[in-house]
Short mmCIF file of C-alpha atoms in Angstrom, two decimals:
data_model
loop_
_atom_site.label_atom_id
_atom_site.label_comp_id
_atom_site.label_asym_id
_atom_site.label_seq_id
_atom_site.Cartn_x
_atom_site.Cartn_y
_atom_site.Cartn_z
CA UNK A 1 -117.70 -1.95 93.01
CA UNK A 2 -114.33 -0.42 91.69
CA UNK A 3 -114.02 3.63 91.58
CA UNK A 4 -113.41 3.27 87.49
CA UNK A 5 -114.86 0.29 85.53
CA UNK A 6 -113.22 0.01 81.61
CA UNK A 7 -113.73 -2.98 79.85
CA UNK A 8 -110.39 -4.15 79.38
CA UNK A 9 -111.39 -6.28 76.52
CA UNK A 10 -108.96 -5.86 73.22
CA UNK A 11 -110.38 -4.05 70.57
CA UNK A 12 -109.16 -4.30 67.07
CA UNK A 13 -110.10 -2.10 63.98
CA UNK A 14 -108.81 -1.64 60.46
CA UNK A 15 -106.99 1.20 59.39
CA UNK A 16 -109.28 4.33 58.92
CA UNK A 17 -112.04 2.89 61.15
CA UNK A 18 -113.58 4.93 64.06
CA UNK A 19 -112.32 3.44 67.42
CA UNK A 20 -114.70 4.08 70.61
CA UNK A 21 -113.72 3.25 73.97
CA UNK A 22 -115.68 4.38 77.04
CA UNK A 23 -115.55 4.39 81.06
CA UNK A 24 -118.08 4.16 83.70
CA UNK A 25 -117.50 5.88 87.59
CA UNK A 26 -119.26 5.65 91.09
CA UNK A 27 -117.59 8.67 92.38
CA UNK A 28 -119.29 11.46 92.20
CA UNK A 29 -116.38 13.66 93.56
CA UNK A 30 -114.45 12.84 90.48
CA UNK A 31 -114.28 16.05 88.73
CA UNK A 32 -111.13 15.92 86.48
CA UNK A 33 -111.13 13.26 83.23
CA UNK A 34 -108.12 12.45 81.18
CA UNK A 35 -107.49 9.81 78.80
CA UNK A 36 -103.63 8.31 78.46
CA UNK A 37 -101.93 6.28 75.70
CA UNK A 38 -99.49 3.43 76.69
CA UNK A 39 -96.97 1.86 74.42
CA UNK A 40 -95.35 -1.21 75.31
CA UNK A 41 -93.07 -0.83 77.58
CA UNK A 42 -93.28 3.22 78.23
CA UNK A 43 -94.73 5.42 80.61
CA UNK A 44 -98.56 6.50 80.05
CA UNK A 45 -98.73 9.64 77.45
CA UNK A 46 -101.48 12.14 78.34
CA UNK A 47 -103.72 12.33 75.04
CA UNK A 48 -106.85 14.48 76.71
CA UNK A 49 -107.70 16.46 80.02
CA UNK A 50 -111.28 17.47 80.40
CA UNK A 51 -113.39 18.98 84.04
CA UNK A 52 -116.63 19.37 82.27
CA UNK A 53 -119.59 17.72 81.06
CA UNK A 54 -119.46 17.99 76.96
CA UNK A 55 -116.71 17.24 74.39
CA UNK A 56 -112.80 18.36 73.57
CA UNK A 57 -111.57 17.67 70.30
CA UNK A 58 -108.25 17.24 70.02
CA UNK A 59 -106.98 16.28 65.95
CA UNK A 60 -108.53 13.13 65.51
CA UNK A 61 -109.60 12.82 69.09
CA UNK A 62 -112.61 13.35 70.72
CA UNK A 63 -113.22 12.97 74.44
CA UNK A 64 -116.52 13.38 76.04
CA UNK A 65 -117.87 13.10 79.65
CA UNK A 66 -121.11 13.12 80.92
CA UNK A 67 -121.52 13.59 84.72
CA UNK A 68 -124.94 12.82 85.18
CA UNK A 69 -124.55 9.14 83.96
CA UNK A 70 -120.94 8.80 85.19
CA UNK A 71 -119.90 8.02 81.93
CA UNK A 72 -116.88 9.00 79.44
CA UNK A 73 -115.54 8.14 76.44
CA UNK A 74 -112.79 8.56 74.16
CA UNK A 75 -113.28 8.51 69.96
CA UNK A 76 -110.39 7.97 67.78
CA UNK A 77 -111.29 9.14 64.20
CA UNK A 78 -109.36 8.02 60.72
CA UNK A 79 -107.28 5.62 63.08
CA UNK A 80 -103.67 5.09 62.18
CA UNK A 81 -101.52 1.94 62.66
CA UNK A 82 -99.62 3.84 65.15
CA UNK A 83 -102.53 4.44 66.84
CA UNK A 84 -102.06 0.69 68.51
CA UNK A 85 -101.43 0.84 72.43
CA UNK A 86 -103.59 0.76 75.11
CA UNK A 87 -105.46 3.48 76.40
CA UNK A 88 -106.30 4.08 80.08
CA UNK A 89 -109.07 6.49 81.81
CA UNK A 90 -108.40 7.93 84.55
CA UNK A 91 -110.10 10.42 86.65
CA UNK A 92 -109.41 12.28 89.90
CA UNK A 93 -111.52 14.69 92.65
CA UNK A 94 -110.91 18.18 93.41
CA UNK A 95 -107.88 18.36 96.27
CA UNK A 96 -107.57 14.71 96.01
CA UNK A 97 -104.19 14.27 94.07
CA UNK A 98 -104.65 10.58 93.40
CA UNK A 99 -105.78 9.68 89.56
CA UNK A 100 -107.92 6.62 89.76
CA UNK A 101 -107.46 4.53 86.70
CA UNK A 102 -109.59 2.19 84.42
CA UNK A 103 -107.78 -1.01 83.82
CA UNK A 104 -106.67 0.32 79.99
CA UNK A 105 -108.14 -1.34 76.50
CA UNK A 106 -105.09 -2.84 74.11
CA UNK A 107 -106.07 -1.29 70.61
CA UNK A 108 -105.02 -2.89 67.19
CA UNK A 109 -105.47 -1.27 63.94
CA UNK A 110 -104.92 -3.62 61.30
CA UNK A 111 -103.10 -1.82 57.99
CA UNK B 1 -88.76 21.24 78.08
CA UNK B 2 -87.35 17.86 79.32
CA UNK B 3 -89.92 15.27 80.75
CA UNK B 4 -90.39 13.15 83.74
CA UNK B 5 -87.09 11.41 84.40
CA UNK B 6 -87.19 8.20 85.93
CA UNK B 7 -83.97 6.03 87.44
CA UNK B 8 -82.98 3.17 87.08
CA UNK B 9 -85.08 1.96 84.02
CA UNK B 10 -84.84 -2.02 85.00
CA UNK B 11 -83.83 -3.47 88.25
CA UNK B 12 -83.37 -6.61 88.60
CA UNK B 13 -83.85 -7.28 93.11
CA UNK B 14 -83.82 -10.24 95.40
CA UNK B 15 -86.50 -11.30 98.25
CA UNK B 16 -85.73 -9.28 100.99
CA UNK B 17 -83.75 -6.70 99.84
CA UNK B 18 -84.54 -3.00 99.54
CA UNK B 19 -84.44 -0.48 96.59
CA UNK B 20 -84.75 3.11 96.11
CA UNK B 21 -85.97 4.93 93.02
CA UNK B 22 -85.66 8.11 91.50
CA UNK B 23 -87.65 10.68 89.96
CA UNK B 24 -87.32 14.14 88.39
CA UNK B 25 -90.45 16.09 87.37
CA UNK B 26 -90.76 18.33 84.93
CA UNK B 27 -89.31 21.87 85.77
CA UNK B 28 -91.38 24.16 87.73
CA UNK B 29 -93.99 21.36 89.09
CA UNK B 30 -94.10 20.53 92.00
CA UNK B 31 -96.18 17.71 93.05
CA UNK B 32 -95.08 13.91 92.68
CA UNK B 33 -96.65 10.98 92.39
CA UNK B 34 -96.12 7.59 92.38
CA UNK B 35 -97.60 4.31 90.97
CA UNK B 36 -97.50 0.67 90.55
CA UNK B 37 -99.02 -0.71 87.59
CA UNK B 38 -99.04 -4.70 86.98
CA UNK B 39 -101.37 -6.61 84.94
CA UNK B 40 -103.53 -8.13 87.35
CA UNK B 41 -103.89 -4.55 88.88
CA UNK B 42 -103.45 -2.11 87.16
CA UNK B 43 -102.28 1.21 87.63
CA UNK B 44 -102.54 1.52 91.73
CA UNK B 45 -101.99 4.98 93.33
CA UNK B 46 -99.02 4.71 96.00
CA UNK B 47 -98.41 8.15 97.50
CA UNK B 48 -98.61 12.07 96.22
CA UNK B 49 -95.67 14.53 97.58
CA UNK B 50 -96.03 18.51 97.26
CA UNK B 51 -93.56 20.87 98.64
CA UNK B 52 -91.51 17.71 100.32
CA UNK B 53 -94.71 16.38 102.14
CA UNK B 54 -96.89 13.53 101.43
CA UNK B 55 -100.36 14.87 100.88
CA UNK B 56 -102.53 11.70 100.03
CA UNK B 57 -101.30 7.92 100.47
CA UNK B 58 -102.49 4.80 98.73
CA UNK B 59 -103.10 1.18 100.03
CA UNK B 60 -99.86 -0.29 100.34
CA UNK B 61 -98.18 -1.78 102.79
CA UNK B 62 -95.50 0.37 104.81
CA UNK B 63 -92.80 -1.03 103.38
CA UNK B 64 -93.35 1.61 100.90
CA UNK B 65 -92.31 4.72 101.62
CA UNK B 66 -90.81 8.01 99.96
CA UNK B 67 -89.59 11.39 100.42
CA UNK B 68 -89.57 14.57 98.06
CA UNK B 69 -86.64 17.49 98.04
CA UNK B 70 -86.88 21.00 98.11
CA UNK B 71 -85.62 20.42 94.66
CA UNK B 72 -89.23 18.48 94.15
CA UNK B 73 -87.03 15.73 93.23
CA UNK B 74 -88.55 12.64 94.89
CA UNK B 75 -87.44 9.13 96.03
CA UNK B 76 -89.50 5.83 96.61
CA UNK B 77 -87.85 3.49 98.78
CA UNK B 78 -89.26 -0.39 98.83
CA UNK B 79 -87.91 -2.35 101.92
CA UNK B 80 -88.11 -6.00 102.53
CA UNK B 81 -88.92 -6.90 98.63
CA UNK B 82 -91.57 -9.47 98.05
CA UNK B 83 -91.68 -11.33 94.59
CA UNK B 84 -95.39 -9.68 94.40
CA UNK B 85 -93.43 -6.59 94.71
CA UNK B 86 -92.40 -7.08 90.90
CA UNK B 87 -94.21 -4.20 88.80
CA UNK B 88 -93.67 -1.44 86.66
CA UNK B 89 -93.10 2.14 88.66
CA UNK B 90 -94.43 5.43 87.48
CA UNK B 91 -94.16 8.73 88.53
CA UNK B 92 -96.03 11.32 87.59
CA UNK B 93 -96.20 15.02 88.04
CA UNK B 94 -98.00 17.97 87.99
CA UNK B 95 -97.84 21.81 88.83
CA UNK B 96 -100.35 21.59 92.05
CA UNK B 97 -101.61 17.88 91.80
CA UNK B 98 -104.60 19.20 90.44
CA UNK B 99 -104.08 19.50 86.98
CA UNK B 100 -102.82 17.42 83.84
CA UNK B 101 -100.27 14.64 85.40
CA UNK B 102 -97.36 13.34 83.19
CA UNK B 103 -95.91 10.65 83.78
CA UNK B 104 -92.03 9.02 83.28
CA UNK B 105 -91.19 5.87 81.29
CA UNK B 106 -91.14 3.99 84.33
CA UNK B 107 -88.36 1.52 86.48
CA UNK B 108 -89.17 -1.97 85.61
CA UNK B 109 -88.29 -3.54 89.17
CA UNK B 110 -88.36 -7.63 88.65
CA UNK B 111 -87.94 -9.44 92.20
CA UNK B 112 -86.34 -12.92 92.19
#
């Protein structure tokens, strides 16, 4: 069983249309939850960091985690054309230093 | 504040030669890390430096190796290159390791 299962199935949405994309863990020792936004051909782009159970909003993002079922997600609300990448989970333990990552979702909103 | 600068952007290698990448974090952190990210894969943790020593290491093969200055520059050397070896390289880094990791555009290393 990998550390960080994500569905790496594309996912597209028309303009203005929620977009939900979620994560599952086995680690318990992860403690630390970000979500990252990839263009083609750049570098990953940190869009959330969370350490606890509950949800951040961020603008027109929304990240939640819940601990107890090893589960996270990311909501994208009113979502843009630019809003098309992929988007990656990743997670990482307390001391640990290494960010385990989910294998990313490609996104398409559709003007 | 500038970001995570990454050298070369694209490399272009052959079987069996060796290469060396750069990275420059963002002022005032001072832990490194690197990653290999292809599609198959993913985005596979390679090694984490902090105060010039390695800290954590990934599953690779020994052929990778790197080194971080007092600077908190760091390097990633790959030795013996392998056409699997062909990837996109990220570096990341953070204040401790612990906290919010941001990462470069990457050096696009194609082996041939």
């Amino acid at each position: 069983q990998k550390e960080v299962e994500q569905d790496p199935g594309p996912l597209s949405v028309p303009e203005g249309a929620i977009v939900s994309l979620n994560c599952t863990y086995s680690n318990s020792a992860f403690q630390y939850f970000m979500w990252y936004r990839q263009y083609s051909r750049k570098g990953p782009e940190l869009l959330m960091y969370t350490y606890s159970s509950g949800n951040k909003e961020d603008g027109r993002f929304t990240a939640q985690v819940d601990k107890s079922s090893k589960y996270i997600s990311l909501f994208i609300r009113d979502s843009q054309p630019s809003d098309s990448a992929t988007y990656l989970c990743a997670m990482m333990g307390t001391g640990n230093n290494r960010l385990a990552f989910g294998k990313g979702n490609q996104v398409v909103v559709i003007p | 504040k500038a970001g995570v600068t990454q050298t070369p952007r694209y490399l272009i290698k052959t079987r069996g030669q060796q290469v060396t990448l750069s990275c420059s974090p963002i002022s005032g952190h001072r832990s490194v890390s690197w990653y290999q990210q292809t599609p198959g894969q993913g985005l596979q943790f390679l090694f984490e430096y902090f105060s010039e020593t390695q800290r954590n290491k990934g599953n690779f093969p020994g052929r990778f190796s790197g080194r971080q200055f007092s600077n908190s520059r760091s390097e990633m050397n790959v030795s013996t290159l392998e056409l699997g070896d062909s990837a996109l390289y990220l570096c990341a880094s953070s204040q401790d390791g612990n906290t919010e990791a941001f990462f470069g555009q990457g050096t696009r290393l194609t082996v041939v």
